[in-house]
Coordinates of C-alpha atoms in Angstrom, one line a residue:
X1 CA 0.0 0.0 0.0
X2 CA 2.6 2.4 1.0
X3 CA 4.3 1.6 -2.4
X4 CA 1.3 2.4 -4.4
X5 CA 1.5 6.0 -2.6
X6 CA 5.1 6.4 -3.2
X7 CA 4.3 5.6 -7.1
X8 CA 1.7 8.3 -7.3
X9 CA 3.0 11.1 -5.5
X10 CA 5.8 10.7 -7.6
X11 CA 3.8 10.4 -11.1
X12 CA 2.3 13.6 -9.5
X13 CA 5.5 15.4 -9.1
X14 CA 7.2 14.1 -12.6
X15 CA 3.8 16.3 -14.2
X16 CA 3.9 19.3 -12.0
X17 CA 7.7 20.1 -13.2
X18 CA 7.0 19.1 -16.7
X19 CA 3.6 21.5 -16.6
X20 CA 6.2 24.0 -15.1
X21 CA 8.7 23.7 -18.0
X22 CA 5.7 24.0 -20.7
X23 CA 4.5 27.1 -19.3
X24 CA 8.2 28.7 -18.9
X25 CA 8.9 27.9 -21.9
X26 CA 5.2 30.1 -23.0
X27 CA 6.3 32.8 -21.0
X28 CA 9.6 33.0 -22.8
X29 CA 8.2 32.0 -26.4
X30 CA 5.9 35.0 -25.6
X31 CA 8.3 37.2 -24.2
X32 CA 10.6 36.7 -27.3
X33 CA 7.9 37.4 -29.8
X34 CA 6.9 40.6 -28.0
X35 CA 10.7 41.7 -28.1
X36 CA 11.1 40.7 -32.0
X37 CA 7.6 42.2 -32.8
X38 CA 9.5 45.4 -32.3
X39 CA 12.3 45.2 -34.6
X40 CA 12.6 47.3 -37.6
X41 CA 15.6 47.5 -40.6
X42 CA 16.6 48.1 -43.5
X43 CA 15.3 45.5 -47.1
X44 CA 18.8 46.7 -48.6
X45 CA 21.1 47.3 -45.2
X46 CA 20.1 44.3 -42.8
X47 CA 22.9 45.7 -40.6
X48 CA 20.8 48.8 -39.2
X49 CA 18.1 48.3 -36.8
X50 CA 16.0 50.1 -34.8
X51 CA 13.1 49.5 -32.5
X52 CA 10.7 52.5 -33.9
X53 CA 10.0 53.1 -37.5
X54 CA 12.3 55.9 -39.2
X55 CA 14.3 55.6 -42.8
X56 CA 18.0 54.1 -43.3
X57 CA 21.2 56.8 -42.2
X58 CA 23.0 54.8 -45.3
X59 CA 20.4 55.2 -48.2
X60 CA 17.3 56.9 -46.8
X61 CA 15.1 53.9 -47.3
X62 CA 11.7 53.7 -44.9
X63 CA 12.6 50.8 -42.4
X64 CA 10.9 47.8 -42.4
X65 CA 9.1 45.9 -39.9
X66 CA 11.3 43.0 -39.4
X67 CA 8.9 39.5 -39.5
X68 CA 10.9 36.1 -38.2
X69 CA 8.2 34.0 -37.6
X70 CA 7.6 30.9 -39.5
X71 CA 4.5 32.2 -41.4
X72 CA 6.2 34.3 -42.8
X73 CA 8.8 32.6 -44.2
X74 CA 6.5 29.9 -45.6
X75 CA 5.3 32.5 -47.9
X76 CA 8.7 32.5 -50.1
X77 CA 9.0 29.2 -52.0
X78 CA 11.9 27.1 -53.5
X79 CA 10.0 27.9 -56.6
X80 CA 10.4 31.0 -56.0
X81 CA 14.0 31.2 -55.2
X82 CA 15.1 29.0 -58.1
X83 CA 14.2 31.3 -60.2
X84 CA 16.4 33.7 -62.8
X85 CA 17.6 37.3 -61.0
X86 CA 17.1 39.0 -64.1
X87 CA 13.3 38.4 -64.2
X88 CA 12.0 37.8 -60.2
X89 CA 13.1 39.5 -57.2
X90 CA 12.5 38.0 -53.6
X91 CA 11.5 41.0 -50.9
X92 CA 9.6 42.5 -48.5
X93 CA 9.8 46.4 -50.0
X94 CA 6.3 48.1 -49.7
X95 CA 4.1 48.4 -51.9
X96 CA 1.4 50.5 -53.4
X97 CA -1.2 51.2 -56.5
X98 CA -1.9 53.5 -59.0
X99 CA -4.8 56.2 -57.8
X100 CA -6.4 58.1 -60.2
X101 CA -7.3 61.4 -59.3
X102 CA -7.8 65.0 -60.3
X103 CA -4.9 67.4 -60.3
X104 CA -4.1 70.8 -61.3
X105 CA -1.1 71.3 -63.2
X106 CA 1.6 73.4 -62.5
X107 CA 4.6 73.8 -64.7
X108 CA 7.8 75.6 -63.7
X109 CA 9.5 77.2 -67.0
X110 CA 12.2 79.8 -67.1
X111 CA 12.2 83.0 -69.4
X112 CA 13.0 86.5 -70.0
X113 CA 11.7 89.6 -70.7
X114 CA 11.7 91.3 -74.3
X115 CA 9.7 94.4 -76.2
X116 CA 6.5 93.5 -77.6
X117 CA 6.9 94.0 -81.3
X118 CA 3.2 94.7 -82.2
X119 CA 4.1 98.2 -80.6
X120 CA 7.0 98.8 -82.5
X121 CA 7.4 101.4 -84.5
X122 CA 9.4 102.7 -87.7
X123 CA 10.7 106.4 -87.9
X124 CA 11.4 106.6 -91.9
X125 CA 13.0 109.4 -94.5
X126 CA 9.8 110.8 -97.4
X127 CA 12.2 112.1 -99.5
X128 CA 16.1 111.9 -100.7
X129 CA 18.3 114.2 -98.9
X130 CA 21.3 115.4 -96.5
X131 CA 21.5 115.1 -92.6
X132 CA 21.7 118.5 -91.6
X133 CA 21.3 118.3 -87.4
X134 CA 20.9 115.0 -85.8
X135 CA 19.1 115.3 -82.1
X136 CA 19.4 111.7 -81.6
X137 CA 22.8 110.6 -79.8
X138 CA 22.7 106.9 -78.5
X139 CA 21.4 103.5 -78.4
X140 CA 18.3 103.1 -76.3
X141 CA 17.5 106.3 -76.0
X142 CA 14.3 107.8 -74.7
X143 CA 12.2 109.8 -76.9
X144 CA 8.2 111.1 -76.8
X145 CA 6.2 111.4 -79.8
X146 CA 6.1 114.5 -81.3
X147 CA 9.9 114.9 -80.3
X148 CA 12.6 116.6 -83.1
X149 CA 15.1 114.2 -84.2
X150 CA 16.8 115.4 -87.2
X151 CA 16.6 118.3 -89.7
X152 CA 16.9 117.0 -93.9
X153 CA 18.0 119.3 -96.6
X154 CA 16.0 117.7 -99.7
X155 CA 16.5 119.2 -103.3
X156 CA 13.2 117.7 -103.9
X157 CA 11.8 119.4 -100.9
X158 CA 13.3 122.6 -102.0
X159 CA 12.1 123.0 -105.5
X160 CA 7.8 121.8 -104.6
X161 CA 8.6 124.8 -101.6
X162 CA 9.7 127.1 -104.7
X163 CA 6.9 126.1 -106.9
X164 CA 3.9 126.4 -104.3
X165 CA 5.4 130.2 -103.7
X166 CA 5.6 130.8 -107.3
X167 CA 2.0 130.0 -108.1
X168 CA 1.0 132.1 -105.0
X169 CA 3.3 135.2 -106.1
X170 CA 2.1 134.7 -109.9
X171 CA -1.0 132.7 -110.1
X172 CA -3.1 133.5 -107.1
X173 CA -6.4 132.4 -109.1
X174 CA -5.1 129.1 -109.7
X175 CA -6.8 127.2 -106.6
X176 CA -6.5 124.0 -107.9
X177 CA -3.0 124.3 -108.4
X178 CA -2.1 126.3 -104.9
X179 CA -3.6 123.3 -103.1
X180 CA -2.3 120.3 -105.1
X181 CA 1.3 121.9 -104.3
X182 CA 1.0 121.8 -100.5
X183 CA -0.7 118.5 -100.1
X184 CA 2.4 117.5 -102.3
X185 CA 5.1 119.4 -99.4
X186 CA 2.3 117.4 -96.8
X187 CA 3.2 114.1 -98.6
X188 CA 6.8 114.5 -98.6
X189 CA 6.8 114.7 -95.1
X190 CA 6.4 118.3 -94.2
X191 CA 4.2 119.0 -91.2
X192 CA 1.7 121.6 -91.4
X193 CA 2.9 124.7 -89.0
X194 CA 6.3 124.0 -91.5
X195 CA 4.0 124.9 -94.9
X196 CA 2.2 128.0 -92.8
X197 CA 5.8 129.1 -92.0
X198 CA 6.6 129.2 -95.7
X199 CA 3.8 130.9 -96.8
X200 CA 3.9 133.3 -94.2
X201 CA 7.9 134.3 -94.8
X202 CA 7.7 133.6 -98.8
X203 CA 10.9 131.7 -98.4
X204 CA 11.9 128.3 -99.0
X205 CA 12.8 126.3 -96.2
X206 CA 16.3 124.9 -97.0
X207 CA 16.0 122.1 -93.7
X208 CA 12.9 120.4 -92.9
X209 CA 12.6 119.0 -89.7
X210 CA 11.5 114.9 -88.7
X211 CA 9.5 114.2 -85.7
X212 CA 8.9 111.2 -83.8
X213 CA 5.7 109.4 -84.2
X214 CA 6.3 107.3 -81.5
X215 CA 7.4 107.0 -77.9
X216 CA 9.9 104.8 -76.0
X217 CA 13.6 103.5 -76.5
X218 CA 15.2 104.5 -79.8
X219 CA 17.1 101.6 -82.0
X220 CA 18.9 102.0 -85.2
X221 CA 17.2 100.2 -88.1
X222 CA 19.7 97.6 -89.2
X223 CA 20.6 97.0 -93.0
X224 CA 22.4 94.1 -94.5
X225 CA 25.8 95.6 -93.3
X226 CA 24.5 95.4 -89.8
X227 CA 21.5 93.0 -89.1
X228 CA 24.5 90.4 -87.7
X229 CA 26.0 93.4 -85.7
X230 CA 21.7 94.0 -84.3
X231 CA 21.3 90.1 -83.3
X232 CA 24.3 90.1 -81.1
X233 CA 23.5 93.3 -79.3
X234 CA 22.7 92.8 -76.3
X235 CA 25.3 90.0 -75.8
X236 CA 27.3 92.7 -75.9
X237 CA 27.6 95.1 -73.5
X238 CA 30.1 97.2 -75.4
X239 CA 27.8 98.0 -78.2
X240 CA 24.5 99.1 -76.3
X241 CA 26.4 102.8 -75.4
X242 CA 28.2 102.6 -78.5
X243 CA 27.1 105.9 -81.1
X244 CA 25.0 105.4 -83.8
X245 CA 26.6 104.8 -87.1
X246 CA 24.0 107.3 -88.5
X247 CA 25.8 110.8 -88.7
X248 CA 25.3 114.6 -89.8
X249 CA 26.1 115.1 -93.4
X250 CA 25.3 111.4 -94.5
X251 CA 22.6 111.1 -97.3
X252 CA 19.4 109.4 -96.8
X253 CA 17.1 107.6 -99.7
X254 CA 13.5 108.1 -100.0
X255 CA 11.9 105.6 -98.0
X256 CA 14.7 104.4 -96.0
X257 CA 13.8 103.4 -92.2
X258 CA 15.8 105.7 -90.0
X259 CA 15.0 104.5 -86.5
X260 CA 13.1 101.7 -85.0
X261 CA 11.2 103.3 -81.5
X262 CA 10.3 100.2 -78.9
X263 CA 7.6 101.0 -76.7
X264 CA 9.1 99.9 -72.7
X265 CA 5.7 99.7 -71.2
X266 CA 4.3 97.4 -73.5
X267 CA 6.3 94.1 -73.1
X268 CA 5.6 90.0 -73.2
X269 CA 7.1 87.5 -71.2
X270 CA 9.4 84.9 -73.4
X271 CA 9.1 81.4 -71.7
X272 CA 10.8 78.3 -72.4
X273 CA 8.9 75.0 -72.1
X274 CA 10.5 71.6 -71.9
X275 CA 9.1 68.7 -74.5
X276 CA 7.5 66.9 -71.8
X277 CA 5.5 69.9 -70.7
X278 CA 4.3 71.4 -74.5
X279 CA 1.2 69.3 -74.4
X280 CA 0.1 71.2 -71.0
X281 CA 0.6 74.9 -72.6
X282 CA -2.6 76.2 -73.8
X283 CA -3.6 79.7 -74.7
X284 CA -5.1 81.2 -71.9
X285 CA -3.1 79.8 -68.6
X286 CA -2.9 81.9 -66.3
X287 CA 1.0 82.6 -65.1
X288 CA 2.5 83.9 -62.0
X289 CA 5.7 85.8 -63.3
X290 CA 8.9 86.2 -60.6
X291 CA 11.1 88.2 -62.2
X292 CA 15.0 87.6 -61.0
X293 CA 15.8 91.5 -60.4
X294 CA 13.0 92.3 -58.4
X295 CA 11.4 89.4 -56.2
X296 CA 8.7 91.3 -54.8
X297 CA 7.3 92.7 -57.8
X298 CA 5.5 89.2 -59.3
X299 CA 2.5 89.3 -61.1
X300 CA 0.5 87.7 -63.1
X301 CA -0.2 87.8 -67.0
X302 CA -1.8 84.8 -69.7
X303 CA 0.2 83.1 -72.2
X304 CA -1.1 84.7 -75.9
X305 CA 0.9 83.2 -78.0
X306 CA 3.1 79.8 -78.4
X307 CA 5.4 79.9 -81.3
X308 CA 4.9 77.0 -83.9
X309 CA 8.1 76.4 -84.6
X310 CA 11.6 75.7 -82.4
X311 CA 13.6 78.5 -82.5
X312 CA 17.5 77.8 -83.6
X313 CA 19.9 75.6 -81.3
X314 CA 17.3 75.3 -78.9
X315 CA 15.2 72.3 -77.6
X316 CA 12.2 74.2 -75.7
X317 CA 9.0 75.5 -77.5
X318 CA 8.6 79.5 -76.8
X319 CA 5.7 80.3 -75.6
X320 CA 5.0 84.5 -75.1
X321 CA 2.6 85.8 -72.4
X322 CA 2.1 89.9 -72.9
X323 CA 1.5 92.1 -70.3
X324 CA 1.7 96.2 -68.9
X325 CA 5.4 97.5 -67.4
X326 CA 4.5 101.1 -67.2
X327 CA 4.1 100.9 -63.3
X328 CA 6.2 97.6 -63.3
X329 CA 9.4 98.9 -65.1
X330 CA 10.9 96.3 -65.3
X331 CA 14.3 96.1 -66.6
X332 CA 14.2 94.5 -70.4
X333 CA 16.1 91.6 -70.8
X334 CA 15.6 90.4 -67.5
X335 CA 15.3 86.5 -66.1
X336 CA 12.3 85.8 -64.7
X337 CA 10.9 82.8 -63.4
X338 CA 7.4 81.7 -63.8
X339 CA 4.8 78.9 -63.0
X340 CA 2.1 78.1 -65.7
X341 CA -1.2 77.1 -64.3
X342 CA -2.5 74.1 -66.7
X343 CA -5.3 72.4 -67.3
X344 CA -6.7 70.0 -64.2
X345 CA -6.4 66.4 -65.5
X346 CA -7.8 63.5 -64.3
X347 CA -5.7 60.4 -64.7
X348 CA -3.8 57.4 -62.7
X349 CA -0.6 58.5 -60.9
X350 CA 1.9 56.5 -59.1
X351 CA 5.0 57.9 -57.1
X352 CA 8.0 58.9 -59.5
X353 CA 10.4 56.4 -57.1
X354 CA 8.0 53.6 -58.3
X355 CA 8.8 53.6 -62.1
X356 CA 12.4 52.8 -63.1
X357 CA 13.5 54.3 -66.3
X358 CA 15.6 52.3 -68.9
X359 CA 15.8 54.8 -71.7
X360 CA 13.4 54.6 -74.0
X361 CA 11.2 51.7 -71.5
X362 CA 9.8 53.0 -68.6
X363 CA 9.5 49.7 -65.9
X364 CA 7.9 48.9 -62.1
X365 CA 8.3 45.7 -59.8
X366 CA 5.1 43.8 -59.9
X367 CA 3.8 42.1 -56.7
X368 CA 4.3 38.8 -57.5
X369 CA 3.9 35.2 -55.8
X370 CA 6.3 35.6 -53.1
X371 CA 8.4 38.3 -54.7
X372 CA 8.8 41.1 -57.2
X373 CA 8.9 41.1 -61.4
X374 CA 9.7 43.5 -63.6
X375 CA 7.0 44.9 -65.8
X376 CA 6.9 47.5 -68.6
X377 CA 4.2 50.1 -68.3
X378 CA 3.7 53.8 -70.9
X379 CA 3.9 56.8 -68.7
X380 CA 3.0 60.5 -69.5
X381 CA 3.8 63.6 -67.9
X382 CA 5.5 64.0 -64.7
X383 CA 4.0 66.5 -61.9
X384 CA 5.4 66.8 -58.2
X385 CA 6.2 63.7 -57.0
X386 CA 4.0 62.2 -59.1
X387 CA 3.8 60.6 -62.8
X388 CA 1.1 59.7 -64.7
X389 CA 0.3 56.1 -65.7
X390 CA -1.2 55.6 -69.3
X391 CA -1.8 52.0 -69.5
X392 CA 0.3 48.6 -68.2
X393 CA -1.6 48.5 -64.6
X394 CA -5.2 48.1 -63.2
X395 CA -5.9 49.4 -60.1
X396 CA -5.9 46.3 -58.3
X397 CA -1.9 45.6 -59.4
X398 CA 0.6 46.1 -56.9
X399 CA 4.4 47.5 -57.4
X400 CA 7.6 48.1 -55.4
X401 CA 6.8 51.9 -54.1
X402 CA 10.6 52.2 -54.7
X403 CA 12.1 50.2 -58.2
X404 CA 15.5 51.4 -57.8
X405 CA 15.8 49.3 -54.7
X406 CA 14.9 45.9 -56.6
X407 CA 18.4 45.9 -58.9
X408 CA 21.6 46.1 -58.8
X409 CA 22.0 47.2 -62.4
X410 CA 20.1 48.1 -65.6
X411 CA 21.3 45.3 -67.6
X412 CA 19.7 43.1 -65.0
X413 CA 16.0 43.7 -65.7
X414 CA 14.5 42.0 -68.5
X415 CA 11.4 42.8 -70.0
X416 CA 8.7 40.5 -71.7
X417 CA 6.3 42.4 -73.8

């Protein structure tokens, strides 16, 4: 009897230690899953971790939850790790999808600032003749209409003077005659307190003076000798104080352009636009203009004009957006920078670090069973942090949310159309 006791107090005490070692070895199995639950690194720098969430100090990669338990690792195959690098990638990077959604371009060009040539105007000689005073010194300079700039001596001028005052010394009946004669003087250029001064004084005047039609800066009309000497102008600061080559004494033909007067308060905005952006640029955005010189002073204008054609060694379209400087006054030929206001669009989007670019091919990692493959997809314009998606993904599909990440080099990534 006393041996039966002996037996089962001590089967009882063999299962009270081995129901002790089961539920230590809980406590710990517990304990050591609540520690690793915690853990966070880095997919491509297994060497940093962390206990919080944060990005990599090597490559600035979000860390990633760190996952040892043996679900997880069922998930990757030997299927899956028998297959080629070059087409299947094994990892836990995050993922994400494309989201389609409306957004309101904005498209950051660079520009400058030129004369608005619909307000140009041309200061030209009527008749044949001699520079007798020249009132005009420099380049650029400002003049008002109505202002004297030089005084002609015109043998043609001279003898319809002598003819008008013959026929009103000799043929004062001759109406007909009288006022054909001074609408000739009018035509050659003659103003008409000039003609009253003639008649008045019954002499010939032997200088006629030219006045300005025009306000604003003052250029010098090029000819063939000088159209290459015009284009480089204001790359050279040397020749925008430099005299005019027009000079007192020098002969002028009938209908020669003299001067060429650029109105400073009517200007247009020359912007640059970058191929991927040309399709955005409509007239009619709206701009917000920062112009280099003077910060404070933006404003806004509307593009009016985009040139059809691309202008020589130069790979941007030129679009022009006019608008008012005469409170403004801003410099000419200065920088500005500008942000064109586009059309909203509603398309897919995925985050620029998502898509891999391989030249011409633009590619993204695919979710994949138990890994990551490369697939080609057609993309459009870029905005933000953003590019747009044309076609290669549903909205169900799942990529790498950073591509670069997934390779070690271009030449790894093969593509199957």
């Amino acid at each position: 009897m006393k041996r039966l006791i002996f037996i089962s107090m001590l089967i009882l005490f063999i299962a009270a230690i081995g129901c002790k070692d089961n539920k230590e070895k809980d406590i710990h199995a517990q304990h050591t899953t609540e520690m690793v639950a915690d853990i966070y690194t880095c997919p491509m720098h297994p060497e940093i971790i962390r206990d919080k969430p944060g990005t990599c100090p090597i490559c600035g990669m979000d860390l990633a939850k760190k996952e040892i338990d043996s679900k997880m690792i069922t998930e990757v195959d030997l299927e899956s790790l028998l297959k080629p690098t070059n087409e299947f990638v094994v990892s836990t990077i995050p993922v994400t999808n494309i989201q389609k959604r409306e957004e309101q371009i904005e498209i950051e060009a660079l520009g400058n600032i030129g004369y608005d040539t619909r307000q140009v105007g041309s200061i030209s000689a009527r008749v044949s003749g001699r520079i007798e005073k020249l009132y005009v010194k420099y380049r650029y300079q400002r003049i008002s209409k109505g202002q004297h700039i030089l005084d002609i001596y015109s043998p043609e001028l001279l003898t319809a003077q002598q003819n008008l005052l013959f026929l009103l010394k000799n043929d004062t009946a001759n109406n007909t005659m009288i006022q054909a004669s001074k609408e000739k003087l009018l035509l050659l250029g003659m103003s008409n307190q000039q003609l009253q001064n003639v008649i008045q004084s019954g002499q010939p005047s032997l200088a006629i003076a030219v006045y300005s039609n025009y306000s604003g800066h003052i250029h010098e009309s090029p000819d063939k000798s000088t159209m290459n000497k015009e284009s480089t102008l204001m790359k050279d600061i040397s020749l925008i104080t430099e005299e005019l080559s027009l000079k007192e004494g020098m002969y002028l033909q009938k209908g020669q352009s003299i001067f060429t007067v650029y109105n400073p308060d009517r200007l247009w905005i020359i912007l640059n636009i970058y191929g991927e952006n040309q399709s955005l640029i409509k007239v009619g955005n709206a701009v917000r203009v920062v112009p280099e010189t003077a910060p404070t002073k933006d404003f806004r204008a509307t593009i009016d004009f985009i040139e059809p054609f691309y202008r020589k060694e130069s790979k941007t379209l030129t679009a022009r957006a006019y608008f008012n400087n005469s409170i403004l006054k801003i410099p000419i030929g200065s920088q500005v920078r500008a942000t064109i206001y586009g059309n909203t669009r509603d398309a897919y989007w995925l985050p620029k670090e998502a898509v891999l670019s391989l030249g011409i091919d633009k590619v993204v990692f695919a979710k994949s069973d138990g890994g990551f493959k490369a697939h080609k997809i057609n993309t459009g314009i870029m905005h933000e942090n953003h590019i747009q998606v044309l076609n290669g993904l549903n909205e169900t599909d799942s990529v790498a949310i950073n591509a670069q990440y997934l390779m070690d080099s271009e030449s790894f990534i093969k593509i199957k159309n």
